[in-house]
Amino acid sequence: MQVSVIGAGYVGLVTGACLASKGHVVTCVDLVHERIDTINRGYAPFHESGLDALIAEGLNTGKFKATSNLELAMQESQVSIIAVPTPVSEQGIDLTAVSAATLSMGQILRRKQGYHAVVVKSTVVPGTTDGMVRSILEESSGLSAGEFGLCMNPEFLREGSAVTDFLNPDRIVIGEWDNLSGELLINLYAWSDCPKVRTSLRNAEFIKYASNALLATLISFSNEIASLCEATPGADVDEVMEGLHLDHRLSPIVDGVRVRPEILTYLRAGAGFGGSCLPKDVKSLRLFAKHKQVDSQLLDAVFEVNERRFQQLVCLAEQVLGNLKGRIVTVLGLAFKPGTDDLRDSPAMRLIDHLLAKGAHVRVYDPLVCHKVDVLLAGQVKLCRDAEESVSGAEAVVIATAHPEFAGWDWQQLCATMDKPVVIDGRNALKGVSLPPSIDYRTIGRHYAVSNKSKCVPR
Ligand code: NAD
Ligand code: UGA
């Protein structure tokens, strides 16, 4: 099929390159010219494993290209997939980009011959596709829904494994205005034999929010248990969670072997969830509930537990060092999770803000992101290039993102470069690593005695 994808970000570019690899002819459209140039040179404008190779393959076979020319892309395609950002404001979901894209698309549909389907892949609150999107398209095209196709096809990929996730979906959800629109998407995804859920536009929108809300809820649940363990001498959240995971309803025994589903990773305590989606989608859903005059007590709590969570790392640093003013603290990991260079809503960035506000001298290291941070942190922190530069002479090291690289470092040797080695592991990233006996190693989810001089006061 001929496909255009509007928005060449994490979702749009991965969708476009993957669909091209499955034989479709795809044009990705974006407003940012620099982004298009980078893509057409064969590179993704961000780090995503396997994506550069797919883009290069698509450019070589002629099945993939990027452009800023929406008209051309739509004239050459039968289906247009919207993958533009849907941030959240104090009022609720911000649909500015979706409505701008939809308006331009409707104007082009007015001039276009033949049937064309519009697919919303951006995460939007229930009622958006058959409400705002449909009415803008109808008004600007002069057509009625049905004369053009309309679908809502949420995306479930994770950053860091986006290509693998897209190419191996666990489900494909097709919210459809009518049967014809839905059939078009069945053809688009004919290469996958995963379950395809055909449903209404609103149910598709809900499935996406419910999925992300569940992940966020599991994380906050684990983190609330961690907070309780932190207040209980002798308790260790890791052991508590391991015992919980063994419930056969969470990890069934199949043919005598314990199966550990991936969902269990969301039942591990840490420094809280971040990223471009879980925080914003929980916020959007809460504001959607408010708008509908429905109580969202659980989501409110999920959000609040998360807001407080990363402060535990600051507390642990204060417990060990006392006043942070003038103290040298190294933060390891800046991205919101391993395997990505995405800093959007990263708990590590918030941690750094808190440390700086308390007067600490902050050093940072992240294997994938350091080049971007120069601009973002505007000279307020020292950027380090490797393990030794990060750790040597630091008074405390705080691990904020569990990049696998950290577990491979020689901590015996690195700790020898610190006067009194202190490592605060916010992600349990050094579990199983051999650490020197001299180290003061602290992790979340355990109780540490608070001395009089070092009171832990969250900001
Ligand atoms: P992103 O910020 O990485 O990319 C969005 C792109 O859209 C940018 O390149 C931007 O320049 C472009 N854009 C904005 N307005 C445009 C317009 N009118 N015409 C053409 N291009 C335009 O965003 P993202 O992370 O890919 O997220 C996109 C949507 O997908 C959001 O709704 C998000 O919630 C959802 N989503 C994201 C992920 C993820 O892992 N990032 C996963 C599932 C769903
Ligand atoms: C998440 C979902 O997993 C995807 O299915 C969804 O498509 C996507 O949001 C989206 O809608 O954008 P992603 O944000 O890439 O994907 O990352 P996750 O791996 O889910 O992690 C999100 C955050 O939760 C990270 O900050 C991570 O460190 C944190 N996390 C995750 C925990 O704190 N604890 C855990 O046990 C698991």
Coordinates of C-alpha atoms and ligand atoms in Angstrom, one line a residue:
M1 CA 0.0 0.0 0.0
Q2 CA 1.0 3.6 -0.4
V3 CA 1.2 5.2 3.1
S4 CA 2.0 8.7 4.4
V5 CA 2.9 9.2 8.0
I6 CA 2.5 12.7 9.5
G7 CA 5.1 13.4 12.2
A8 CA 8.5 11.8 12.0
G9 CA 9.3 11.4 15.7
Y10 CA 9.7 8.2 17.8
V11 CA 6.3 6.8 16.7
G12 CA 6.0 8.2 13.2
L13 CA 9.5 7.4 12.0
V14 CA 9.5 3.9 13.5
T15 CA 6.0 3.2 12.0
G16 CA 7.1 4.5 8.6
A17 CA 10.5 2.7 8.4
C18 CA 8.9 -0.6 9.7
L19 CA 6.0 -0.5 7.3
A20 CA 8.4 0.1 4.4
S21 CA 10.4 -2.9 5.6
K22 CA 7.2 -4.9 5.2
G23 CA 6.8 -3.9 1.6
H24 CA 4.6 -0.8 1.8
V25 CA 5.7 2.4 0.1
V26 CA 6.0 5.1 2.8
T27 CA 6.6 8.8 3.0
C28 CA 7.2 10.4 6.4
V29 CA 6.2 14.1 6.6
D30 CA 7.5 16.5 9.2
L31 CA 7.6 20.3 9.7
V32 CA 11.3 20.3 10.8
H33 CA 13.5 20.4 7.7
E34 CA 16.6 19.5 9.6
R35 CA 14.9 16.3 10.7
I36 CA 13.9 15.4 7.2
D37 CA 17.4 16.0 5.9
T38 CA 18.9 13.7 8.6
I39 CA 16.4 11.0 7.8
N40 CA 17.0 11.2 4.0
R41 CA 20.7 10.9 4.7
G42 CA 19.9 7.5 6.3
Y43 CA 19.8 8.4 10.0
A44 CA 17.3 8.7 12.7
P45 CA 17.4 12.1 14.5
F46 CA 17.4 10.2 17.9
H47 CA 18.8 7.0 19.3
E48 CA 16.6 4.0 18.6
S49 CA 18.2 0.6 18.2
G50 CA 17.9 -0.8 14.6
L51 CA 16.2 2.3 13.2
D52 CA 19.1 3.7 11.2
A53 CA 19.5 0.3 9.4
L54 CA 15.7 0.2 8.5
I55 CA 15.8 3.8 7.2
A56 CA 18.8 3.1 5.1
E57 CA 17.2 -0.1 3.7
G58 CA 14.0 1.8 2.9
L59 CA 15.9 4.6 1.1
N60 CA 17.9 2.0 -0.9
T61 CA 14.9 0.0 -2.0
G62 CA 13.0 3.3 -2.8
K63 CA 10.2 2.3 -0.5
F64 CA 10.8 5.0 2.1
K65 CA 11.5 8.7 2.1
A66 CA 10.9 11.8 4.2
T67 CA 9.5 15.2 3.1
S68 CA 8.0 18.4 4.3
N69 CA 5.5 18.3 1.4
L70 CA 2.3 17.0 2.9
E71 CA 0.3 17.6 -0.3
L72 CA 2.7 15.4 -2.3
A73 CA 2.8 12.7 0.3
M74 CA -1.0 12.5 0.5
Q75 CA -1.5 12.7 -3.2
E76 CA 0.8 9.7 -3.6
S77 CA -0.8 7.6 -0.8
Q78 CA -4.1 5.9 0.1
V79 CA -3.6 6.0 3.9
S80 CA -2.3 8.8 6.1
I81 CA -1.2 8.0 9.7
I82 CA -1.1 10.9 12.2
A83 CA 1.8 10.6 14.7
V84 CA 2.2 14.1 16.0
P85 CA 2.7 15.0 19.7
T86 CA -0.2 15.2 22.1
P87 CA 1.3 16.9 25.2
V88 CA -0.7 17.8 28.3
S89 CA -1.4 21.2 29.8
E90 CA -3.0 22.3 33.0
Q91 CA -6.3 22.1 31.2
G92 CA -5.9 18.7 29.7
I93 CA -4.6 17.1 26.6
D94 CA -3.2 19.6 24.1
L95 CA -4.5 18.7 20.7
T96 CA -3.0 21.7 18.8
A97 CA -0.7 19.6 16.7
V98 CA -3.4 17.0 15.9
S99 CA -5.9 19.7 14.8
A100 CA -3.3 21.6 12.7
A101 CA -2.3 18.4 10.9
T102 CA -5.9 17.4 10.5
L103 CA -6.9 20.8 9.0
S104 CA -4.1 20.6 6.4
M105 CA -5.0 17.1 5.6
G106 CA -8.7 17.9 5.1
Q107 CA -7.8 20.8 2.7
I108 CA -5.7 18.3 0.7
L109 CA -8.5 15.7 0.7
R110 CA -10.8 18.4 -0.9
R111 CA -8.5 18.3 -3.9
K112 CA -7.7 14.6 -3.9
Q113 CA -9.3 12.0 -6.2
G114 CA -10.4 8.6 -4.8
Y115 CA -10.8 7.1 -1.4
H116 CA -8.3 8.1 1.3
A117 CA -8.2 6.9 4.9
V118 CA -7.0 9.0 7.9
V119 CA -5.6 7.1 10.8
V120 CA -5.0 8.6 14.2
K121 CA -2.0 6.9 15.9
S122 CA -1.2 9.7 18.3
T123 CA -2.5 9.0 21.8
V124 CA -5.7 11.0 22.1
V125 CA -8.5 11.1 24.8
P126 CA -11.7 9.2 24.0
G127 CA -14.0 11.0 21.7
T128 CA -11.2 13.0 19.9
T129 CA -11.2 11.0 16.7
D130 CA -14.9 10.9 16.0
G131 CA -15.3 14.4 17.5
M132 CA -12.6 17.0 16.8
V133 CA -10.7 15.0 14.1
R134 CA -13.8 14.0 12.1
S135 CA -15.4 17.4 12.2
I136 CA -12.2 19.3 11.1
L137 CA -11.7 16.8 8.3
E138 CA -15.4 17.0 7.2
E139 CA -15.4 20.8 7.3
S140 CA -12.1 21.3 5.5
S141 CA -12.6 18.6 2.9
G142 CA -16.3 19.1 2.2
L143 CA -16.7 15.3 2.5
S144 CA -18.5 13.2 5.1
A145 CA -16.8 10.5 7.1
G146 CA -17.4 7.3 5.1
E147 CA -16.4 9.1 1.9
F148 CA -13.0 9.2 3.5
G149 CA -11.8 6.4 5.9
L150 CA -11.3 7.1 9.6
C151 CA -9.5 4.9 12.1
M152 CA -7.8 5.2 15.5
N153 CA -4.9 2.8 15.7
P154 CA -3.0 3.3 19.0
E155 CA 0.7 2.5 19.3
F156 CA 2.2 0.4 22.1
L157 CA 5.9 0.5 21.3
R158 CA 8.4 1.3 24.0
E159 CA 11.4 3.6 23.4
G160 CA 14.6 1.6 23.3
S161 CA 13.0 -1.4 21.7
A162 CA 10.6 0.5 19.4
V163 CA 11.6 -1.3 16.2
T164 CA 11.4 -4.8 17.7
D165 CA 8.1 -3.9 19.4
F166 CA 6.6 -2.5 16.2
L167 CA 7.6 -5.5 14.1
N168 CA 6.5 -8.0 16.8
P169 CA 3.2 -6.5 18.1
D170 CA 1.3 -8.2 20.9
R171 CA -1.9 -6.8 19.5
I172 CA -3.0 -4.4 16.9
V173 CA -6.0 -2.3 17.9
I174 CA -8.1 -1.0 15.1
G175 CA -10.8 1.5 16.1
E176 CA -12.9 2.1 13.0
W177 CA -15.5 4.5 11.8
D178 CA -16.8 1.9 9.3
N179 CA -15.9 -1.5 8.0
L180 CA -14.2 -0.2 4.9
S181 CA -11.7 1.9 7.0
G182 CA -11.0 -1.1 9.2
E183 CA -10.4 -3.4 6.3
L184 CA -7.8 -1.0 5.0
L185 CA -5.9 -1.3 8.3
I186 CA -6.3 -5.1 8.2
N187 CA -4.4 -5.0 4.9
L188 CA -1.8 -2.6 6.2
Y189 CA -1.0 -5.0 9.0
A190 CA -1.5 -8.2 6.9
W191 CA 2.2 -9.1 7.6
S192 CA 1.4 -9.7 11.3
D193 CA -0.5 -12.6 12.7
C194 CA -1.0 -11.1 16.1
P195 CA -4.6 -10.7 17.5
K196 CA -6.3 -7.7 15.8
V197 CA -8.9 -6.0 17.9
R198 CA -11.5 -4.4 15.7
T199 CA -13.5 -2.0 17.8
S200 CA -15.0 1.5 18.0
L201 CA -12.9 4.6 17.7
R202 CA -13.6 5.5 21.4
N203 CA -12.7 2.0 22.7
A204 CA -9.4 2.1 20.8
E205 CA -8.6 5.4 22.4
F206 CA -9.6 4.0 25.8
I207 CA -7.5 0.8 25.3
K208 CA -4.4 3.0 24.9
Y209 CA -5.0 5.0 28.1
A210 CA -6.0 2.0 30.1
S211 CA -2.8 0.2 29.1
N212 CA -0.5 3.1 30.1
A213 CA -2.5 3.8 33.3
L214 CA -2.1 0.1 34.3
L215 CA 1.7 0.2 33.8
A216 CA 2.0 3.5 35.8
T217 CA -0.3 2.0 38.6
L218 CA 1.9 -1.0 39.0
I219 CA 5.0 1.1 39.2
S220 CA 3.5 3.4 41.8
F221 CA 2.2 0.4 43.8
S222 CA 5.7 -1.0 43.9
N223 CA 7.1 2.4 44.9
E224 CA 4.6 2.8 47.7
I225 CA 5.6 -0.6 49.1
A226 CA 9.2 0.6 48.8
S227 CA 8.4 3.7 50.8
L228 CA 6.9 1.5 53.5
C229 CA 10.0 -0.7 53.5
E230 CA 12.1 2.4 53.8
A231 CA 10.3 3.2 57.0
T232 CA 10.6 -0.3 58.4
P233 CA 14.0 -1.5 59.9
G234 CA 14.9 -4.9 58.4
A235 CA 12.6 -4.7 55.4
D236 CA 14.0 -4.9 51.9
V237 CA 11.6 -4.2 49.0
D238 CA 13.5 -6.4 46.6
E239 CA 12.9 -9.5 48.7
V240 CA 9.3 -8.4 49.3
M241 CA 8.7 -8.0 45.5
E242 CA 10.4 -11.3 44.7
G243 CA 8.1 -13.1 47.1
L244 CA 5.1 -11.3 45.5
H245 CA 6.2 -12.2 42.0
L246 CA 6.0 -15.9 42.8
D247 CA 2.2 -15.8 43.1
H248 CA 1.3 -18.2 40.3
R249 CA -1.2 -15.7 39.0
L250 CA 1.7 -13.4 38.2
S251 CA 4.3 -16.0 37.2
P252 CA 2.6 -19.2 36.3
I253 CA 4.3 -22.6 36.2
V254 CA 4.0 -24.1 32.8
D255 CA 5.2 -27.6 32.2
G256 CA 7.1 -27.4 35.5
V257 CA 8.9 -24.2 34.6
R258 CA 8.2 -20.8 36.1
V259 CA 7.2 -18.3 33.4
R260 CA 8.1 -14.7 34.4
P261 CA 6.1 -12.3 32.2
E262 CA 7.6 -9.0 31.4
I263 CA 4.9 -7.2 33.3
L264 CA 6.8 -8.2 36.5
T265 CA 9.4 -5.5 35.6
Y266 CA 6.7 -2.9 36.4
L267 CA 6.5 -4.5 39.8
R268 CA 10.0 -3.5 40.8
A269 CA 10.6 -0.4 42.9
G270 CA 12.7 2.4 41.6
A271 CA 13.0 6.2 41.3
G272 CA 9.6 6.5 39.6
F273 CA 8.4 6.5 36.0
G274 CA 9.2 9.2 33.5
G275 CA 9.3 9.6 29.7
S276 CA 7.2 11.2 27.2
C277 CA 4.2 9.1 27.8
L278 CA 3.4 7.5 31.2
P279 CA 3.4 10.8 33.1
K280 CA 1.6 12.8 30.4
D281 CA -1.0 10.0 29.8
V282 CA -1.8 9.7 33.5
K283 CA -2.2 13.5 33.7
S284 CA -4.4 13.6 30.6
L285 CA -6.6 10.8 31.8
R286 CA -7.0 12.5 35.2
L287 CA -8.0 15.8 33.5
F288 CA -10.3 13.8 31.2
A289 CA -12.0 12.3 34.3
K290 CA -12.3 15.7 35.9
H291 CA -13.9 17.0 32.7
K292 CA -16.3 14.1 32.8
Q293 CA -17.0 14.7 36.6
V294 CA -15.7 11.3 37.4
D295 CA -13.5 10.7 40.5
S296 CA -10.0 9.5 39.6
Q297 CA -8.7 8.8 43.1
L298 CA -6.5 5.9 42.0
L299 CA -4.9 7.8 39.1
D300 CA -4.4 10.9 41.4
A301 CA -2.5 8.7 43.9
V302 CA -0.5 7.0 41.1
F303 CA 0.6 10.5 40.0
E304 CA 1.3 11.7 43.5
V305 CA 3.3 8.7 44.6
N306 CA 5.4 9.2 41.5
E307 CA 5.9 12.9 42.1
R308 CA 7.4 12.1 45.5
R309 CA 9.4 9.1 44.5
F310 CA 12.6 10.5 43.0
Q311 CA 13.0 12.7 46.1
Q312 CA 14.0 9.6 48.0
L313 CA 17.3 9.7 46.1
V314 CA 17.9 13.3 47.3
C315 CA 17.0 12.1 50.9
L316 CA 19.5 9.3 50.7
A317 CA 22.2 11.7 49.6
E318 CA 21.4 14.0 52.4
Q319 CA 21.4 11.2 54.9
V320 CA 24.9 10.3 53.9
L321 CA 26.4 13.7 53.2
G322 CA 24.4 15.9 55.4
N323 CA 24.1 19.4 53.9
L324 CA 24.6 19.1 50.1
K325 CA 25.9 22.6 49.6
G326 CA 29.3 22.5 47.9
R327 CA 29.4 18.6 47.9
I328 CA 30.4 16.8 44.7
V329 CA 27.6 14.5 43.6
T330 CA 27.7 12.4 40.4
V331 CA 24.5 11.5 38.7
L332 CA 24.8 8.4 36.5
G333 CA 22.1 8.2 33.7
L334 CA 20.1 11.1 32.4
A335 CA 17.6 9.5 29.9
F336 CA 14.2 8.5 31.3
K337 CA 15.2 4.8 30.9
P338 CA 18.0 2.7 29.4
G339 CA 18.4 2.3 25.7
T340 CA 17.2 5.8 24.7
D341 CA 18.5 9.3 24.6
D342 CA 15.1 10.8 25.4
L343 CA 15.2 13.3 28.2
R344 CA 11.5 14.1 28.2
D345 CA 10.2 14.0 31.8
S346 CA 13.2 12.2 33.0
P347 CA 13.4 11.5 36.7
A348 CA 17.2 12.0 36.5
M349 CA 16.8 15.6 35.2
R350 CA 14.4 16.4 38.0
L351 CA 16.9 14.9 40.5
I352 CA 19.6 17.1 39.1
D353 CA 17.4 20.2 39.5
H354 CA 16.9 19.3 43.1
L355 CA 20.6 18.7 43.8
L356 CA 21.5 22.0 42.1
A357 CA 18.9 23.8 44.2
K358 CA 20.5 22.4 47.3
G359 CA 23.9 23.8 46.2
A360 CA 25.6 20.5 45.2
H361 CA 28.3 20.5 42.6
V362 CA 26.8 18.1 40.1
R363 CA 28.6 15.9 37.6
V364 CA 26.7 13.8 35.1
Y365 CA 27.4 10.9 32.8
D366 CA 25.1 9.1 30.4
P367 CA 26.3 6.8 27.6
L368 CA 23.8 8.0 25.1
V369 CA 22.9 11.6 26.0
C370 CA 25.8 13.7 27.1
H371 CA 26.0 15.7 23.9
K372 CA 22.4 17.1 24.3
V373 CA 22.8 18.0 28.0
D374 CA 25.3 20.7 27.4
V375 CA 22.5 22.9 26.0
L376 CA 19.9 21.8 28.5
L377 CA 21.8 22.2 31.7
A378 CA 23.6 25.3 30.4
G379 CA 26.9 24.9 32.1
Q380 CA 25.4 24.2 35.5
V381 CA 26.9 20.7 35.7
K382 CA 30.1 19.0 34.7
L383 CA 29.7 16.6 31.8
C384 CA 31.8 13.5 32.2
R385 CA 33.0 11.2 29.4
D386 CA 33.7 8.0 31.2
A387 CA 33.5 6.0 34.4
E388 CA 36.7 7.3 35.9
E389 CA 36.0 11.0 35.2
S390 CA 32.5 10.6 36.6
V391 CA 33.4 8.8 39.8
S392 CA 36.9 9.9 40.8
G393 CA 36.8 12.4 43.6
A394 CA 33.0 12.4 43.9
E395 CA 31.5 12.4 47.4
A396 CA 28.5 10.5 46.3
V397 CA 27.4 8.7 43.1
V398 CA 23.7 8.4 42.4
I399 CA 22.4 6.0 39.8
A400 CA 19.3 7.4 38.3
T401 CA 19.0 5.3 35.1
A402 CA 19.8 1.6 34.9
H403 CA 22.1 1.7 31.9
P404 CA 23.5 -1.9 31.7
E405 CA 27.0 -0.4 31.2
F406 CA 27.1 0.7 34.9
A407 CA 27.0 -2.9 36.1
G408 CA 30.0 -3.7 34.0
W409 CA 32.3 -1.0 35.5
D410 CA 35.1 -2.0 37.8
W411 CA 33.6 -0.7 41.0
Q412 CA 36.4 -2.1 43.2
Q413 CA 38.8 0.2 41.3
L414 CA 36.4 3.2 41.0
C415 CA 35.6 3.2 44.7
A416 CA 39.4 3.5 45.4
T417 CA 39.3 6.9 43.6
M418 CA 36.7 8.2 46.1
D419 CA 37.7 9.4 49.6
K420 CA 34.7 7.7 51.3
P421 CA 32.9 5.8 48.6
V422 CA 29.1 6.3 48.6
V423 CA 26.9 4.9 45.9
I424 CA 23.1 5.5 46.0
D425 CA 21.5 3.1 43.6
G426 CA 18.1 4.4 42.6
R427 CA 17.4 1.6 40.1
N428 CA 19.1 -1.5 41.7
A429 CA 21.4 -1.3 38.7
L430 CA 24.4 -2.8 40.6
K431 CA 22.5 -5.9 41.9
G432 CA 24.9 -8.8 41.9
V433 CA 28.0 -6.6 41.2
S434 CA 31.0 -7.2 43.4
L435 CA 31.5 -4.0 45.5
P436 CA 34.3 -3.2 48.0
P437 CA 33.6 -3.6 51.7
S438 CA 34.5 0.0 52.3
I439 CA 31.6 1.3 50.2
D440 CA 28.5 2.9 51.7
Y441 CA 26.0 1.3 49.2
R442 CA 22.4 2.4 49.6
T443 CA 19.4 1.4 47.5
I444 CA 15.8 2.4 47.5
G445 CA 13.3 0.3 49.4
R446 CA 15.5 -0.3 52.5
H447 CA 15.6 1.4 55.9
Y448 CA 18.6 3.5 56.8
A449 CA 19.0 5.0 60.3
V450 CA 18.8 8.8 60.2
S451 CA 21.3 10.5 62.4
N452 CA 20.5 13.8 64.1
K453 CA 22.8 15.8 61.9
S454 CA 21.4 14.6 58.6
K455 CA 17.7 14.9 58.6
C456 CA 16.1 13.9 55.4
V457 CA 13.7 16.7 54.3
P458 CA 12.2 16.4 50.9
R459 CA 11.9 19.8 49.1
Ligands
NAD1 P1 7.8 13.2 18.9 O1 7.8 14.5 19.5 O2 9.0 12.3 19.0 O3 7.5 13.4 17.3 C1 6.5 14.1 16.8 C2 6.9 14.7 15.4 O4 5.7 15.3 14.9 C3 8.0 15.8 15.5 O5 9.0 15.4 14.7 C4 7.3 17.0 15.1 O6 8.1 17.9 14.4 C5 6.2 16.5 14.2 N1 5.0 17.4 13.9 C6 4.4 18.1 14.8 N2 3.3 18.7 14.2 C7 3.3 18.3 12.9 C8 2.6 18.6 11.7 N3 1.5 19.4 11.8 N4 2.9 18.1 10.5 C9 4.0 17.2 10.5 N5 4.8 16.9 11.5 C10 4.5 17.5 12.7 O7 6.5 12.4 19.4 P2 6.3 10.9 19.7 O8 7.0 10.5 20.9 O9 6.6 10.1 18.4 O10 4.7 10.8 20.0 C11 3.8 11.0 19.0 C12 2.4 10.5 19.6 O11 2.5 9.1 19.8 C13 2.0 11.1 20.9 O12 0.6 11.2 20.9 C14 2.5 10.0 21.9 O13 1.7 10.0 23.1 C15 2.2 8.7 21.1 N6 3.1 7.6 21.5 C16 4.4 7.8 21.8 C17 5.2 6.7 22.1 C18 6.7 6.8 22.4 O14 7.3 5.9 22.8 N7 7.3 8.0 22.2 C19 4.6 5.4 22.2 C20 3.2 5.2 21.9 C21 2.5 6.4 21.6
UGA2 C1 5.6 3.1 27.7 C2 4.8 1.8 27.5 O1 5.6 0.8 28.1 C3 4.5 1.6 26.0 O2 3.7 0.4 25.9 C4 3.8 2.7 25.4 O3 3.6 2.6 24.1 C5 4.6 4.0 25.7 O4 4.8 4.2 27.1 C6 3.9 5.2 25.2 O5 2.7 5.3 25.2 O6 4.6 6.1 24.9 P1 8.1 3.9 27.4 O7 7.7 5.2 27.9 O8 9.0 3.8 26.2 O9 6.8 3.0 27.0 O10 8.9 3.1 28.6 P2 8.7 2.0 29.7 O11 9.7 1.0 29.5 O12 7.2 1.6 29.9 O13 9.1 2.9 31.0 C7 8.4 4.1 31.4 C8 9.0 4.6 32.6 O14 8.7 3.8 33.7 C9 10.6 4.7 32.6 O15 10.9 5.9 33.3 C10 11.0 3.5 33.4 O16 12.3 3.7 34.1 C11 9.9 3.5 34.4 N1 9.8 2.1 35.0 C12 9.5 1.1 34.3 C13 9.9 2.0 36.4 O17 10.2 3.0 37.1 N2 9.8 0.8 37.0 C14 9.5 -0.3 36.2 O18 9.3 -1.4 36.8 C15 9.3 -0.2 34.8

